[in-house]
Amino acid sequence: MRIYTLAVTTTPRAWEGNNLVTSTTKFVKSALGLHPQLVAQHHHEIGLWESLLDQTRYVGEVGLDGGPGYISSMDLQQRVFSRILAACERVGGKILTVHSVRAVSKVLDLVEQLTTPNRTKVILHWFTGSKAELRRAIDLGAYFSINPRMLDNERSRILVSEIPLDRVLTETDGPFAMIDGRPMRPSDAHLAVDRLAALHRIAKDQMVQKVLTNLRDIVLP
C-alpha cells in the first residue's frame, strides 16, 4: 500500500534526524516544526528553524496553543509564530500544518497579517474553532486536515460538514491520537475517508478522489 505521509516534528533539532530518514522515499516527508507547546523551552531554536527552512517545503507543527498549560507563554508563542509565517511568506512555496487549540482567532489574525494564499499554504490541523472562525479561515484560503477522532461527536461532525470538500485533507495525529486502544498509524487515514464519505453522503471512491485532488492542488503548484 502506498500512503503519502507528512511526519511533523516538534523542534528543528528533531527535524534534522527525521529528514535524513525520510529523504530516501517519495511517500514520506518530514515537516520542519517548532510546536507551540514547546516554545517556552525551545524558543531559542527559532534561529535554527529559520536556517533550515530552505531545505524543505513542509512546515509543522507550528502555531499557537491557548490551553491552560500553555497560555502563560502566549506572547512568546505569537512572536515565534510570527517569525515562522513571515519567513515562509518571504521564501514562498511553503506548506504549513498549523496548531490552533483555543487560539483560532489569534492564529487567523497572524495568517491574515503575514501571509497570502498564493505564497503560503496553510492547513489547519484538528480545527476546533467556531463556525464564524471556520468561515474566516475558508476566506483566507486555509485547508483543513481531518482525523477520525474529529468525527466522534455531533458538534464536530456539524463543523466538519461545513468545510468545503475542496479544502479537505486527512490526518491521523498519531501517535498522540488513539483508536481501539492504540496509537493511530498512517494507514488509519482511511477511517477518516470513510467517515467523511458517510457525512457527505457520497461514495468512498469519490471522497478519496477529492482528497487526492486537494493534495495535488497544494503540492504541485
PDB file of C-alpha atoms in Angstrom:
ATOM      1  CA  MET A   1       0.000   0.000   0.000  1.00  0.00           C
ATOM      2  CA  ARG A   2       1.322   3.459  -0.930  1.00  0.00           C
ATOM      3  CA  ILE A   3       0.397   6.063   1.664  1.00  0.00           C
ATOM      4  CA  TYR A   4       1.565   9.641   1.323  1.00  0.00           C
ATOM      5  CA  THR A   5       2.546  10.726   4.826  1.00  0.00           C
ATOM      6  CA  LEU A   6       3.656  14.039   6.266  1.00  0.00           C
ATOM      7  CA  ALA A   7       5.508  13.495   9.546  1.00  0.00           C
ATOM      8  CA  VAL A   8       5.572  16.698  11.564  1.00  0.00           C
ATOM      9  CA  THR A   9       8.312  17.480  14.067  1.00  0.00           C
ATOM     10  CA  THR A  10       8.217  19.316  17.379  1.00  0.00           C
ATOM     11  CA  THR A  11      11.591  21.120  17.231  1.00  0.00           C
ATOM     12  CA  PRO A  12      14.055  21.991  14.452  1.00  0.00           C
ATOM     13  CA  ARG A  13      16.722  19.837  16.077  1.00  0.00           C
ATOM     14  CA  ALA A  14      14.398  16.843  15.762  1.00  0.00           C
ATOM     15  CA  TRP A  15      13.750  17.644  12.100  1.00  0.00           C
ATOM     16  CA  GLU A  16      17.347  17.140  11.008  1.00  0.00           C
ATOM     17  CA  GLY A  17      17.344  13.459  12.005  1.00  0.00           C
ATOM     18  CA  ASN A  18      13.831  12.843  10.722  1.00  0.00           C
ATOM     19  CA  ASN A  19      14.696  14.391   7.374  1.00  0.00           C
ATOM     20  CA  LEU A  20      17.618  12.007   6.935  1.00  0.00           C
ATOM     21  CA  VAL A  21      15.279   9.043   7.453  1.00  0.00           C
ATOM     22  CA  THR A  22      12.510  10.304   5.154  1.00  0.00           C
ATOM     23  CA  SER A  23      14.658  11.711   2.351  1.00  0.00           C
ATOM     24  CA  THR A  24      15.016   8.284   0.723  1.00  0.00           C
ATOM     25  CA  THR A  25      11.290   7.848  -0.055  1.00  0.00           C
ATOM     26  CA  LYS A  26       8.786   9.915  -2.047  1.00  0.00           C
ATOM     27  CA  PHE A  27       5.915   8.756   0.133  1.00  0.00           C
ATOM     28  CA  VAL A  28       7.059  10.224   3.472  1.00  0.00           C
ATOM     29  CA  LYS A  29       8.053  13.842   4.038  1.00  0.00           C
ATOM     30  CA  SER A  30       9.312  15.411   7.244  1.00  0.00           C
ATOM     31  CA  ALA A  31       7.971  18.851   8.173  1.00  0.00           C
ATOM     32  CA  LEU A  32      10.136  21.418   9.955  1.00  0.00           C
ATOM     33  CA  GLY A  33       8.403  22.292  13.191  1.00  0.00           C
ATOM     34  CA  LEU A  34       8.545  24.273  16.403  1.00  0.00           C
ATOM     35  CA  HIS A  35       5.499  23.147  18.352  1.00  0.00           C
ATOM     36  CA  PRO A  36       3.705  25.886  20.322  1.00  0.00           C
ATOM     37  CA  GLN A  37       3.514  23.666  23.395  1.00  0.00           C
ATOM     38  CA  LEU A  38       7.324  23.576  23.428  1.00  0.00           C
ATOM     39  CA  VAL A  39       8.008  27.214  22.608  1.00  0.00           C
ATOM     40  CA  ALA A  40       8.604  28.168  26.248  1.00  0.00           C
ATOM     41  CA  GLN A  41      11.519  25.705  26.394  1.00  0.00           C
ATOM     42  CA  HIS A  42      12.709  25.842  22.773  1.00  0.00           C
ATOM     43  CA  HIS A  43      12.065  29.387  21.536  1.00  0.00           C
ATOM     44  CA  HIS A  44      15.814  29.880  21.232  1.00  0.00           C
ATOM     45  CA  GLU A  45      15.757  27.370  18.351  1.00  0.00           C
ATOM     46  CA  ILE A  46      13.851  29.759  16.072  1.00  0.00           C
ATOM     47  CA  GLY A  47      17.144  30.870  14.519  1.00  0.00           C
ATOM     48  CA  LEU A  48      17.992  27.250  13.720  1.00  0.00           C
ATOM     49  CA  TRP A  49      14.476  26.797  12.323  1.00  0.00           C
ATOM     50  CA  GLU A  50      14.965  29.768  10.001  1.00  0.00           C
ATOM     51  CA  SER A  51      18.343  28.483   8.841  1.00  0.00           C
ATOM     52  CA  LEU A  52      16.823  25.113   7.856  1.00  0.00           C
ATOM     53  CA  LEU A  53      13.757  26.462   6.032  1.00  0.00           C
ATOM     54  CA  ASP A  54      15.363  26.445   2.586  1.00  0.00           C
ATOM     55  CA  GLN A  55      15.812  22.669   2.859  1.00  0.00           C
ATOM     56  CA  THR A  56      12.104  21.768   2.885  1.00  0.00           C
ATOM     57  CA  ARG A  57       8.699  22.779   1.504  1.00  0.00           C
ATOM     58  CA  TYR A  58       6.914  21.400   4.571  1.00  0.00           C
ATOM     59  CA  VAL A  59       6.499  23.232   7.868  1.00  0.00           C
ATOM     60  CA  GLY A  60       4.893  21.902  11.024  1.00  0.00           C
ATOM     61  CA  GLU A  61       3.826  21.525  13.593  1.00  0.00           C
ATOM     62  CA  VAL A  62       3.664  25.251  14.275  1.00  0.00           C
ATOM     63  CA  GLY A  63       1.014  27.637  15.562  1.00  0.00           C
ATOM     64  CA  LEU A  64      -0.454  28.709  18.890  1.00  0.00           C
ATOM     65  CA  ASP A  65      -1.866  26.888  21.925  1.00  0.00           C
ATOM     66  CA  GLY A  66      -4.075  28.737  24.406  1.00  0.00           C
ATOM     67  CA  GLY A  67      -4.711  25.733  26.630  1.00  0.00           C
ATOM     68  CA  PRO A  68      -4.318  26.006  30.422  1.00  0.00           C
ATOM     69  CA  GLY A  69      -0.792  24.607  30.401  1.00  0.00           C
ATOM     70  CA  TYR A  70       0.472  26.960  27.682  1.00  0.00           C
ATOM     71  CA  ILE A  71      -1.426  30.247  27.897  1.00  0.00           C
ATOM     72  CA  SER A  72       1.363  31.767  30.012  1.00  0.00           C
ATOM     73  CA  SER A  73       3.716  31.566  27.011  1.00  0.00           C
ATOM     74  CA  MET A  74       1.219  33.044  24.521  1.00  0.00           C
ATOM     75  CA  ASP A  75       3.165  36.267  23.899  1.00  0.00           C
ATOM     76  CA  LEU A  76       6.308  34.258  23.195  1.00  0.00           C
ATOM     77  CA  GLN A  77       4.334  31.823  21.023  1.00  0.00           C
ATOM     78  CA  GLN A  78       2.973  34.711  18.963  1.00  0.00           C
ATOM     79  CA  ARG A  79       6.443  36.151  18.405  1.00  0.00           C
ATOM     80  CA  VAL A  80       7.808  32.788  17.291  1.00  0.00           C
ATOM     81  CA  PHE A  81       4.806  32.005  15.064  1.00  0.00           C
ATOM     82  CA  SER A  82       5.027  35.469  13.503  1.00  0.00           C
ATOM     83  CA  ARG A  83       8.664  34.849  12.570  1.00  0.00           C
ATOM     84  CA  ILE A  84       7.726  31.477  11.092  1.00  0.00           C
ATOM     85  CA  LEU A  85       4.910  32.926   8.985  1.00  0.00           C
ATOM     86  CA  ALA A  86       6.986  35.872   7.819  1.00  0.00           C
ATOM     87  CA  ALA A  87       9.864  33.592   6.793  1.00  0.00           C
ATOM     88  CA  CYS A  88       7.536  31.263   4.883  1.00  0.00           C
ATOM     89  CA  GLU A  89       5.898  34.159   3.075  1.00  0.00           C
ATOM     90  CA  ARG A  90       9.242  35.691   2.207  1.00  0.00           C
ATOM     91  CA  VAL A  91      10.563  32.459   0.682  1.00  0.00           C
ATOM     92  CA  GLY A  92       7.232  31.327  -0.818  1.00  0.00           C
ATOM     93  CA  GLY A  93       6.003  27.891  -1.779  1.00  0.00           C
ATOM     94  CA  LYS A  94       5.768  26.534   1.775  1.00  0.00           C
ATOM     95  CA  ILE A  95       3.042  24.219   3.074  1.00  0.00           C
ATOM     96  CA  LEU A  96       2.231  24.614   6.768  1.00  0.00           C
ATOM     97  CA  THR A  97       0.327  22.401   9.195  1.00  0.00           C
ATOM     98  CA  VAL A  98      -0.915  24.691  11.942  1.00  0.00           C
ATOM     99  CA  HIS A  99      -1.992  24.049  15.536  1.00  0.00           C
ATOM    100  CA  SER A 100      -4.678  26.416  16.876  1.00  0.00           C
ATOM    101  CA  VAL A 101      -6.058  24.975  20.125  1.00  0.00           C
ATOM    102  CA  ARG A 102      -8.025  27.680  21.985  1.00  0.00           C
ATOM    103  CA  ALA A 103      -6.274  30.262  19.818  1.00  0.00           C
ATOM    104  CA  VAL A 104      -8.008  30.169  16.435  1.00  0.00           C
ATOM    105  CA  SER A 105      -8.682  33.900  16.181  1.00  0.00           C
ATOM    106  CA  LYS A 106      -5.084  34.754  17.096  1.00  0.00           C
ATOM    107  CA  VAL A 107      -3.781  32.235  14.533  1.00  0.00           C
ATOM    108  CA  LEU A 108      -6.030  33.657  11.809  1.00  0.00           C
ATOM    109  CA  ASP A 109      -5.055  37.222  12.685  1.00  0.00           C
ATOM    110  CA  LEU A 110      -1.381  36.403  12.128  1.00  0.00           C
ATOM    111  CA  VAL A 111      -2.054  34.355   8.992  1.00  0.00           C
ATOM    112  CA  GLU A 112      -4.040  37.272   7.552  1.00  0.00           C
ATOM    113  CA  GLN A 113      -1.413  39.859   8.503  1.00  0.00           C
ATOM    114  CA  LEU A 114       1.692  37.957   7.418  1.00  0.00           C
ATOM    115  CA  THR A 115       0.801  35.598   4.558  1.00  0.00           C
ATOM    116  CA  THR A 116      -1.016  35.366   1.249  1.00  0.00           C
ATOM    117  CA  PRO A 117      -2.670  32.169  -0.068  1.00  0.00           C
ATOM    118  CA  ASN A 118      -0.691  32.175  -3.307  1.00  0.00           C
ATOM    119  CA  ARG A 119       2.668  32.084  -1.466  1.00  0.00           C
ATOM    120  CA  THR A 120       1.923  30.221   1.776  1.00  0.00           C
ATOM    121  CA  LYS A 121      -0.461  27.252   2.034  1.00  0.00           C
ATOM    122  CA  VAL A 122      -1.981  26.914   5.499  1.00  0.00           C
ATOM    123  CA  ILE A 123      -3.527  23.634   6.670  1.00  0.00           C
ATOM    124  CA  LEU A 124      -5.371  23.880   9.980  1.00  0.00           C
ATOM    125  CA  HIS A 125      -4.815  20.665  11.898  1.00  0.00           C
ATOM    126  CA  TRP A 126      -7.652  19.300  14.109  1.00  0.00           C
ATOM    127  CA  PHE A 127      -9.675  22.509  13.765  1.00  0.00           C
ATOM    128  CA  THR A 128     -11.932  23.178  16.787  1.00  0.00           C
ATOM    129  CA  GLY A 129     -12.977  26.780  16.237  1.00  0.00           C
ATOM    130  CA  SER A 130     -16.422  28.301  15.895  1.00  0.00           C
ATOM    131  CA  LYS A 131     -18.478  28.447  12.701  1.00  0.00           C
ATOM    132  CA  ALA A 132     -17.559  32.121  12.306  1.00  0.00           C
ATOM    133  CA  GLU A 133     -13.864  31.253  12.643  1.00  0.00           C
ATOM    134  CA  LEU A 134     -14.316  28.448  10.143  1.00  0.00           C
ATOM    135  CA  ARG A 135     -15.821  30.842   7.592  1.00  0.00           C
ATOM    136  CA  ARG A 136     -12.969  33.277   8.168  1.00  0.00           C
ATOM    137  CA  ALA A 137     -10.353  30.535   7.711  1.00  0.00           C
ATOM    138  CA  ILE A 138     -12.032  29.460   4.464  1.00  0.00           C
ATOM    139  CA  ASP A 139     -11.999  33.062   3.221  1.00  0.00           C
ATOM    140  CA  LEU A 140      -8.257  33.206   3.996  1.00  0.00           C
ATOM    141  CA  GLY A 141      -7.669  30.174   1.770  1.00  0.00           C
ATOM    142  CA  ALA A 142      -6.968  27.631   4.515  1.00  0.00           C
ATOM    143  CA  TYR A 143      -7.261  23.863   4.155  1.00  0.00           C
ATOM    144  CA  PHE A 144      -8.301  21.530   6.964  1.00  0.00           C
ATOM    145  CA  SER A 145      -6.860  18.121   7.867  1.00  0.00           C
ATOM    146  CA  ILE A 146      -9.460  15.775   9.342  1.00  0.00           C
ATOM    147  CA  ASN A 147      -8.780  12.736  11.502  1.00  0.00           C
ATOM    148  CA  PRO A 148     -11.233  10.020  12.603  1.00  0.00           C
ATOM    149  CA  ARG A 149     -11.425  11.306  16.177  1.00  0.00           C
ATOM    150  CA  MET A 150     -12.736  14.654  14.924  1.00  0.00           C
ATOM    151  CA  LEU A 151     -15.900  12.888  13.803  1.00  0.00           C
ATOM    152  CA  ASP A 152     -16.618  11.198  17.134  1.00  0.00           C
ATOM    153  CA  ASN A 153     -19.222  13.706  18.345  1.00  0.00           C
ATOM    154  CA  GLU A 154     -22.122  15.599  16.837  1.00  0.00           C
ATOM    155  CA  ARG A 155     -20.699  19.094  17.350  1.00  0.00           C
ATOM    156  CA  SER A 156     -17.512  18.206  15.497  1.00  0.00           C
ATOM    157  CA  ARG A 157     -19.417  16.453  12.717  1.00  0.00           C
ATOM    158  CA  ILE A 158     -21.579  19.548  12.173  1.00  0.00           C
ATOM    159  CA  LEU A 159     -18.485  21.760  11.997  1.00  0.00           C
ATOM    160  CA  VAL A 160     -16.630  19.411   9.631  1.00  0.00           C
ATOM    161  CA  SER A 161     -19.707  19.128   7.403  1.00  0.00           C
ATOM    162  CA  GLU A 162     -19.436  22.879   6.703  1.00  0.00           C
ATOM    163  CA  ILE A 163     -15.881  22.647   5.365  1.00  0.00           C
ATOM    164  CA  PRO A 164     -15.968  22.783   1.549  1.00  0.00           C
ATOM    165  CA  LEU A 165     -14.888  19.476   0.046  1.00  0.00           C
ATOM    166  CA  ASP A 166     -12.207  21.230  -1.979  1.00  0.00           C
ATOM    167  CA  ARG A 167     -10.466  22.210   1.297  1.00  0.00           C
ATOM    168  CA  VAL A 168     -10.441  18.800   2.997  1.00  0.00           C
ATOM    169  CA  LEU A 169      -7.370  16.645   3.677  1.00  0.00           C
ATOM    170  CA  THR A 170      -6.862  13.725   6.047  1.00  0.00           C
ATOM    171  CA  GLU A 171      -4.613  13.176   9.051  1.00  0.00           C
ATOM    172  CA  THR A 172      -4.248  10.737  11.940  1.00  0.00           C
ATOM    173  CA  ASP A 173      -2.408  12.821  14.557  1.00  0.00           C
ATOM    174  CA  GLY A 174      -0.741   9.574  15.600  1.00  0.00           C
ATOM    175  CA  PRO A 175       0.832   8.618  17.893  1.00  0.00           C
ATOM    176  CA  PHE A 176      -0.942  11.203  20.064  1.00  0.00           C
ATOM    177  CA  ALA A 177      -4.450  10.305  18.875  1.00  0.00           C
ATOM    178  CA  MET A 178      -5.596   6.806  19.787  1.00  0.00           C
ATOM    179  CA  ILE A 179      -8.040   4.361  18.256  1.00  0.00           C
ATOM    180  CA  ASP A 180      -9.055   0.946  19.623  1.00  0.00           C
ATOM    181  CA  GLY A 181      -6.586   1.455  22.462  1.00  0.00           C
ATOM    182  CA  ARG A 182      -3.540   2.013  20.259  1.00  0.00           C
ATOM    183  CA  PRO A 183      -1.851   4.990  18.605  1.00  0.00           C
ATOM    184  CA  MET A 184      -3.163   5.768  15.139  1.00  0.00           C
ATOM    185  CA  ARG A 185      -0.948   4.866  12.190  1.00  0.00           C
ATOM    186  CA  PRO A 186      -0.815   6.423   8.686  1.00  0.00           C
ATOM    187  CA  SER A 187      -2.907   3.542   7.335  1.00  0.00           C
ATOM    188  CA  ASP A 188      -5.745   4.637   9.636  1.00  0.00           C
ATOM    189  CA  ALA A 189      -6.335   7.707   7.464  1.00  0.00           C
ATOM    190  CA  HIS A 190      -8.816   5.560   5.517  1.00  0.00           C
ATOM    191  CA  LEU A 191     -11.105   5.736   8.566  1.00  0.00           C
ATOM    192  CA  ALA A 192     -11.331   9.499   8.135  1.00  0.00           C
ATOM    193  CA  VAL A 193     -12.126   8.998   4.453  1.00  0.00           C
ATOM    194  CA  ASP A 194     -14.884   6.512   5.331  1.00  0.00           C
ATOM    195  CA  ARG A 195     -16.461   8.849   7.869  1.00  0.00           C
ATOM    196  CA  LEU A 196     -16.188  11.896   5.613  1.00  0.00           C
ATOM    197  CA  ALA A 197     -17.858   9.994   2.789  1.00  0.00           C
ATOM    198  CA  ALA A 198     -20.693   8.983   5.100  1.00  0.00           C
ATOM    199  CA  LEU A 199     -21.011  12.529   6.455  1.00  0.00           C
ATOM    200  CA  HIS A 200     -21.337  13.990   2.953  1.00  0.00           C
ATOM    201  CA  ARG A 201     -23.358  11.048   1.620  1.00  0.00           C
ATOM    202  CA  ILE A 202     -21.011  10.333  -1.244  1.00  0.00           C
ATOM    203  CA  ALA A 203     -19.202   7.175  -2.302  1.00  0.00           C
ATOM    204  CA  LYS A 204     -15.890   6.412  -0.647  1.00  0.00           C
ATOM    205  CA  ASP A 205     -14.128   6.454  -4.031  1.00  0.00           C
ATOM    206  CA  GLN A 206     -15.417   9.968  -4.627  1.00  0.00           C
ATOM    207  CA  MET A 207     -14.076  11.078  -1.247  1.00  0.00           C
ATOM    208  CA  VAL A 208     -10.686   9.538  -1.994  1.00  0.00           C
ATOM    209  CA  GLN A 209     -10.522  11.451  -5.278  1.00  0.00           C
ATOM    210  CA  LYS A 210     -11.496  14.698  -3.526  1.00  0.00           C
ATOM    211  CA  VAL A 211      -8.673  14.323  -1.013  1.00  0.00           C
ATOM    212  CA  LEU A 212      -6.125  13.396  -3.684  1.00  0.00           C
ATOM    213  CA  THR A 213      -7.183  16.323  -5.854  1.00  0.00           C
ATOM    214  CA  ASN A 214      -6.807  18.701  -2.910  1.00  0.00           C
ATOM    215  CA  LEU A 215      -3.385  17.268  -2.124  1.00  0.00           C
ATOM    216  CA  ARG A 216      -2.256  17.777  -5.712  1.00  0.00           C
ATOM    217  CA  ASP A 217      -3.600  21.344  -5.710  1.00  0.00           C
ATOM    218  CA  ILE A 218      -1.425  22.129  -2.693  1.00  0.00           C
ATOM    219  CA  VAL A 219       1.727  20.208  -3.584  1.00  0.00           C
ATOM    220  CA  LEU A 220       2.040  20.574  -7.358  1.00  0.00           C
ATOM    221  CA  PRO A 221       1.986  24.377  -7.910  1.00  0.00           C
TER     222      PRO A 221
END
